[in-house]
Amino acid sequence: MASGKVMDPENLNENVKKTVYAVRGELYLRASELQKEGKKIIFTNVGNPHALGQKPLTFPRQVMALCQAPFLMDDPHVGLMFPPDAIATARKYLAMTGGGVGAYSDSRGLPGVRKEVADFILERDGYPSDPENIFLTDGASKGVAQVLNALIRNDRDGVLVPIPQYPLYSATIQLLGGTLVPYYLTEESNWGMDVKDLQRSVTEARRKGITVRGLVFINPGNPTGQCLTEKNLRELIEFCIKERLVLMADEVYQQNVYQDERPFISARKVLMSMGPRISKELELVSFHTVSKGFLGECGQRGGYFEMTNFHPQTVDELYKVSSIALSPNVTGQIMMGLMVKPPRPGDISYPQYKAESEAISLSLRRRARIMTDGFNACENVVCNFTEGAMYSFPQVMLPNAAIAAAKQAGKAPDVFYCLRLLESTGISTVPGSGFGQKEGTFHVRTTILPSEKDMPGIMESFKRFNADFMSKYSDSKSKL
Amino acid sequence: MNRAGALRRAARAAAAARPRHAEFATEGAAAGGQIVQQPPSGAPPVEGNGQDQGGPNQLHRRFSTLPWTNPVTLQSINPKILKTEYAVRGEIVTRAQNLQQELIVKPGSLPFEEIVYCNIGNPQALSQPPITFFREVVALCDHPNLLDKSETHALFSSDAILRAFRIIDNIPGRTTGAYSHSQGIKVCRDDIAAGIAARDGYPANPEDIFITDGASPGVHMMMQLLISSEKDGILCPIPQYPLYSASIALHGGTLVPYYLNESSGWGLELNELKQQLQAARSGGTNVRALVVINPGNPTGQVLSEENQREIVQFCKEEGLVLLADEVYQENIYAEGKKFNSFKKVARSMGLEDKDVNIVSFQSVSKGYYGECGRRGGYMEVTGLPKDVKDQLYKVASVNLCSNVSGQILMSLVMNPPKPGDESYEQFAEERDSILSSLARRAKVLTEAMNKLEGVSCNAAEGAMYVFPRLDLPERALKAAGAVGMLADVFYARRLLDATGIVMVPGSGFGQVWHTILGSSYLKANVAIFLLRSHRRSLIFVVALASLLHSCRVRLTYA
């Protein structure tokens, strides 16, 4: 004990050890190693658009630079490099702070930005929102952790999470010592959710003595890319009311929609449209971030969550927890403001902002198509169309010989496949097991973010790899 | 210096002659981070003034028509959250926010014109300017298009441009808009490690650095790693910065207190540590770590190297992780005092990674930089086995990464301009003026405090706070008891109501309650020398004196 190695892995917090976080797991580490060895790696493991060459929008970055260095606005040369509306916007945000971006803000975030978020929600949904129920956060992940922390008391408390899911949820629930209650999305019906399945999951969990307290859904889906219908959302809400669950709506991909049949519709809007008593009863938390959408400002760590119908003292308790972290980063807060209140028609920067953001959105839409079509052209690979979000999640039907080879190598079959893909093509993906998948099925998650000009080449090299892989392990050949 | 640089400086000098931020009409109102809230257009009118900061009563009224059948009630949320206390933003601050609203709604209704937030070390909220070079670099990194334009040289110093190039060229994707490595951008960790090595004279390894959103998330990560149940204990100083008590409570561990000795200048005494450790162990607590805050918060003491050696030896012998909160390392005011990092002290004793576990926390929020809102920080984790560090990395990766411009700022703080750089002169001037002003304020304030009847105050050798002891009359204690308040909370509340000055009562940090001759001593923490000027500090002291006086008078006639 007195060796100095107090923190032996043996006596660490068990919850820490048990936590699994695949997005930066084995594949990512191997890819980083290969990169160090000088191999060209195409990172498609994290939705991190700027790392893959997406340029930041000009206007928000101009405002950000001016907020960072406000003395520039006193400089007679400032007009050479910054348009007047960027300067005015920077002044607006600085006036919302108490002492610039270097001062802690209120722990829930700058009141002025929370007001802009509330206005945005009103404009998006047609129903008003109260800034007092909005918490700005360092990215959406921090908000998710904070809400789950308040919800989970011990390992008898369960939270319903879709499978496949974004592993933030499984990891955070594990870290907090709660229980994940899975419900399965149906691949055959384009990753739709079925209330009967939800019901079955809840009943089974309760039979095991779990108090099911919340339900997470991701719309548009990660990693599955589906967009929920209004009908789907109504069913979800009714289900949560009936089962007395908090609904946690991960809506960070609301700007990332690549088809026109099912535009994004917020859970809050559906809830409000259902009228009282439901609209006043369901406890809903909605999450948003600056990391996604056409902004893609991952490194800024800006986000918010909005609490609807929560007990005011519970909101206060969350405020207290926020206050221990003092405040979210102030430039991230301003970025959130810039996301929800972009330049409007008539503003000097509007034409450029519109052109830049549309170019990104349209390109993402084309890439979603190229990628899903590319996967579907491969042997033993089927892929639902990426309706939204930033990912494709094809199923790979692995031959028995490949499964046996994986077993021999001590790897899960999908991990084995992804490692082979990485070694031979440099494409870094995340195996489906990191997100959860139905027993006996194997998936790969890629982002649709590589640049459009690289995309055909990437799909070509994937196809070649897959063909080689399938031919090497084809069941007929292995019998020879 | 080039011509553009000269022009730039002249223009800025002219601008500086104007009052800073004069155009921000709401600055006064926003000083505490609060501004008036208008309900969104189209929103239904709410009861009350609709601009309340959200005190529970107000909200209760607003929602009083709702039947509370919710699955989540105060009784059913995580009890660890309920148990957690965080005084720096507690009751007194909530009251101050309400008073601030009152000042806006009904100007002139209170005996003061503004709220002065001394509850928290938030220097830029009290008009401390940022360091120009740091902000130039982060602005360029956040908008790298500027780097490609010739006009940029008219606005930015050339070494800021070079530094921004060096950083941005070393970020994959050349952008601050991408998630970074979960421990932080490599080039930033390299610079931080170089800064540590230059400070200590012993090498630092970039792989040991975890860059975080301020120092607090690092503290949480370590607590998460160390605490499995309430059987796990963490030794914490009393008085302490309540981040530690709050984090231990949130993670369900046990705080094992050790008391700093006020009469020896808030000394950290080894005997006390040993006694508390033994007591905790015999009570069945598995003590895992020792928290030391140096320079101290709220106590301001700077540990001697000799004392630090004892502490390191103690941790080594007792198998404790040393959690060294060193965020005030640049804030040293006392003559002859010097900051030594615990890692340096350990290395100077010949102790290596294999001998002792030291985690050092640093932040961009303190020092002369005071960049609180940027949320930059790091922890340097030494002595941990590789597989444990992997676990830490995994926990960090769940949150993806800390904010990138905070990371860049942290690297700049640890690797500022050097003599000979174009910005050096201006940088040194800005730094020295802030530090010497803090030192003057520390001195003026402690001296003035000690002249007051019933107040005694140890010298603030470092950090950003003074923590005076107020010997309150018996009647004040009774009056507090009569309204069901702790005496120090009662005092702080009276001070706020009479003067608009926000302090944190000593009970929020923990304190020894003495009973001598039937009267309790009371301590109130005052983060006072962040105030704008000497004049303001003196106004505060006068306010304090008159309050003590009126407290007595009022009580005499009560």
mmCIF file of N, CA, C and O in Angstrom, chain B residues 359-388:
data_model
loop_
_atom_site.group_PDB
_atom_site.id
_atom_site.type_symbol
_atom_site.label_atom_id
_atom_site.label_comp_id
_atom_site.label_asym_id
_atom_site.label_seq_id
_atom_site.Cartn_x
_atom_site.Cartn_y
_atom_site.Cartn_z
ATOM 1 N N VAL B 359 -0.850 15.035 -8.489
ATOM 2 C CA VAL B 359 -1.662 15.619 -9.549
ATOM 3 C C VAL B 359 -1.681 17.127 -9.304
ATOM 4 O O VAL B 359 -2.073 17.580 -8.235
ATOM 5 N N SER B 360 -1.221 17.885 -10.289
ATOM 6 C CA SER B 360 -1.171 19.331 -10.131
ATOM 7 C C SER B 360 -2.239 19.975 -11.016
ATOM 8 O O SER B 360 -2.336 19.671 -12.204
ATOM 9 N N PHE B 361 -3.063 20.858 -10.414
ATOM 10 C CA PHE B 361 -4.110 21.535 -11.171
ATOM 11 C C PHE B 361 -3.708 22.980 -11.443
ATOM 12 O O PHE B 361 -3.219 23.679 -10.557
ATOM 13 N N GLN B 362 -3.955 23.423 -12.666
ATOM 14 C CA GLN B 362 -3.675 24.809 -13.020
ATOM 15 C C GLN B 362 -4.832 25.284 -13.903
ATOM 16 O O GLN B 362 -5.581 24.479 -14.457
ATOM 17 N N SER B 363 -4.955 26.597 -14.026
ATOM 18 C CA SER B 363 -6.138 27.167 -14.668
ATOM 19 C C SER B 363 -5.777 28.478 -15.352
ATOM 20 O O SER B 363 -4.816 29.138 -14.953
ATOM 21 N N VAL B 364 -6.554 28.882 -16.358
ATOM 22 C CA VAL B 364 -6.355 30.221 -16.939
ATOM 23 C C VAL B 364 -7.157 31.274 -16.176
ATOM 24 O O VAL B 364 -7.094 32.454 -16.498
ATOM 25 N N SER B 365 -7.921 30.844 -15.170
ATOM 26 C CA SER B 365 -8.859 31.764 -14.531
ATOM 27 C C SER B 365 -8.221 32.681 -13.496
ATOM 28 O O SER B 365 -8.809 33.668 -13.120
ATOM 29 N N LYS B 366 -7.042 32.326 -13.014
ATOM 30 C CA LYS B 366 -6.469 33.086 -11.910
ATOM 31 C C LYS B 366 -5.208 33.814 -12.381
ATOM 32 O O LYS B 366 -5.148 34.247 -13.501
ATOM 33 N N GLY B 367 -4.174 33.898 -11.526
ATOM 34 C CA GLY B 367 -2.939 34.563 -11.916
ATOM 35 C C GLY B 367 -3.168 36.009 -12.309
ATOM 36 O O GLY B 367 -4.073 36.673 -11.804
ATOM 37 N N TYR B 368 -2.348 36.524 -13.223
ATOM 38 C CA TYR B 368 -2.534 37.882 -13.730
ATOM 39 C C TYR B 368 -3.457 37.860 -14.947
ATOM 40 O O TYR B 368 -3.875 38.880 -15.448
ATOM 41 N N TYR B 369 -3.754 36.657 -15.433
ATOM 42 C CA TYR B 369 -4.539 36.531 -16.666
ATOM 43 C C TYR B 369 -6.034 36.580 -16.380
ATOM 44 O O TYR B 369 -6.779 37.206 -17.124
ATOM 45 N N GLY B 370 -6.498 35.884 -15.315
ATOM 46 C CA GLY B 370 -7.901 35.998 -14.876
ATOM 47 C C GLY B 370 -8.932 35.696 -15.944
ATOM 48 O O GLY B 370 -9.999 36.301 -15.977
ATOM 49 N N GLU B 371 -8.630 34.712 -16.817
ATOM 50 C CA GLU B 371 -9.519 34.441 -17.954
ATOM 51 C C GLU B 371 -10.580 33.405 -17.575
ATOM 52 O O GLU B 371 -10.681 32.332 -18.169
ATOM 53 N N CYS B 372 -11.403 33.763 -16.579
ATOM 54 C CA CYS B 372 -12.374 32.806 -16.033
ATOM 55 C C CYS B 372 -13.338 32.268 -17.074
ATOM 56 O O CYS B 372 -13.633 31.077 -17.121
ATOM 57 N N GLY B 373 -13.869 33.156 -17.886
ATOM 58 C CA GLY B 373 -14.913 32.753 -18.821
ATOM 59 C C GLY B 373 -14.416 31.867 -19.939
ATOM 60 O O GLY B 373 -15.207 31.273 -20.664
ATOM 61 N N ARG B 374 -13.091 31.761 -20.072
ATOM 62 C CA ARG B 374 -12.552 30.960 -21.172
ATOM 63 C C ARG B 374 -12.520 29.476 -20.822
ATOM 64 O O ARG B 374 -12.331 28.649 -21.681
ATOM 65 N N ARG B 375 -12.637 29.160 -19.545
ATOM 66 C CA ARG B 375 -12.647 27.759 -19.118
ATOM 67 C C ARG B 375 -11.480 26.978 -19.702
ATOM 68 O O ARG B 375 -11.661 26.030 -20.470
ATOM 69 N N GLY B 376 -10.296 27.395 -19.348
ATOM 70 C CA GLY B 376 -9.103 26.631 -19.708
ATOM 71 C C GLY B 376 -8.437 26.141 -18.438
ATOM 72 O O GLY B 376 -8.466 26.820 -17.407
ATOM 73 N N GLY B 377 -7.866 24.967 -18.479
ATOM 74 C CA GLY B 377 -7.161 24.447 -17.314
ATOM 75 C C GLY B 377 -6.438 23.176 -17.697
ATOM 76 O O GLY B 377 -6.604 22.675 -18.816
ATOM 77 N N TYR B 378 -5.612 22.691 -16.802
ATOM 78 C CA TYR B 378 -5.034 21.380 -17.057
ATOM 79 C C TYR B 378 -4.764 20.695 -15.735
ATOM 80 O O TYR B 378 -4.733 21.339 -14.684
ATOM 81 N N MET B 379 -4.591 19.374 -15.796
ATOM 82 C CA MET B 379 -3.982 18.699 -14.666
ATOM 83 C C MET B 379 -2.794 17.915 -15.186
ATOM 84 O O MET B 379 -2.832 17.361 -16.283
ATOM 85 N N GLU B 380 -1.732 17.947 -14.414
ATOM 86 C CA GLU B 380 -0.544 17.165 -14.744
ATOM 87 C C GLU B 380 -0.553 15.978 -13.782
ATOM 88 O O GLU B 380 -0.495 16.152 -12.569
ATOM 89 N N VAL B 381 -0.660 14.792 -14.356
ATOM 90 C CA VAL B 381 -0.855 13.596 -13.560
ATOM 91 C C VAL B 381 0.440 12.798 -13.586
ATOM 92 O O VAL B 381 0.798 12.237 -14.618
ATOM 93 N N THR B 382 1.155 12.777 -12.471
ATOM 94 C CA THR B 382 2.425 12.047 -12.477
ATOM 95 C C THR B 382 2.356 10.873 -11.516
ATOM 96 O O THR B 382 1.670 10.921 -10.496
ATOM 97 N N GLY B 383 3.054 9.819 -11.884
ATOM 98 C CA GLY B 383 3.167 8.658 -11.016
ATOM 99 C C GLY B 383 2.081 7.623 -11.200
ATOM 100 O O GLY B 383 2.090 6.600 -10.531
ATOM 101 N N LEU B 384 1.124 7.881 -12.077
ATOM 102 C CA LEU B 384 0.066 6.892 -12.261
ATOM 103 C C LEU B 384 0.533 5.809 -13.226
ATOM 104 O O LEU B 384 1.173 6.099 -14.220
ATOM 105 N N PRO B 385 0.169 4.552 -12.940
ATOM 106 C CA PRO B 385 0.481 3.499 -13.904
ATOM 107 C C PRO B 385 -0.217 3.777 -15.235
ATOM 108 O O PRO B 385 -1.276 4.415 -15.256
ATOM 109 N N LYS B 386 0.366 3.278 -16.293
ATOM 110 C CA LYS B 386 -0.177 3.507 -17.636
ATOM 111 C C LYS B 386 -1.648 3.089 -17.726
ATOM 112 O O LYS B 386 -2.467 3.809 -18.303
ATOM 113 N N ASP B 387 -1.965 1.929 -17.138
ATOM 114 C CA ASP B 387 -3.354 1.462 -17.301
ATOM 115 C C ASP B 387 -4.350 2.342 -16.543
ATOM 116 O O ASP B 387 -5.507 2.462 -16.937
ATOM 117 N N VAL B 388 -3.900 2.990 -15.474
ATOM 118 C CA VAL B 388 -4.800 3.909 -14.774
ATOM 119 C C VAL B 388 -4.978 5.179 -15.604
ATOM 120 O O VAL B 388 -6.082 5.718 -15.728
#
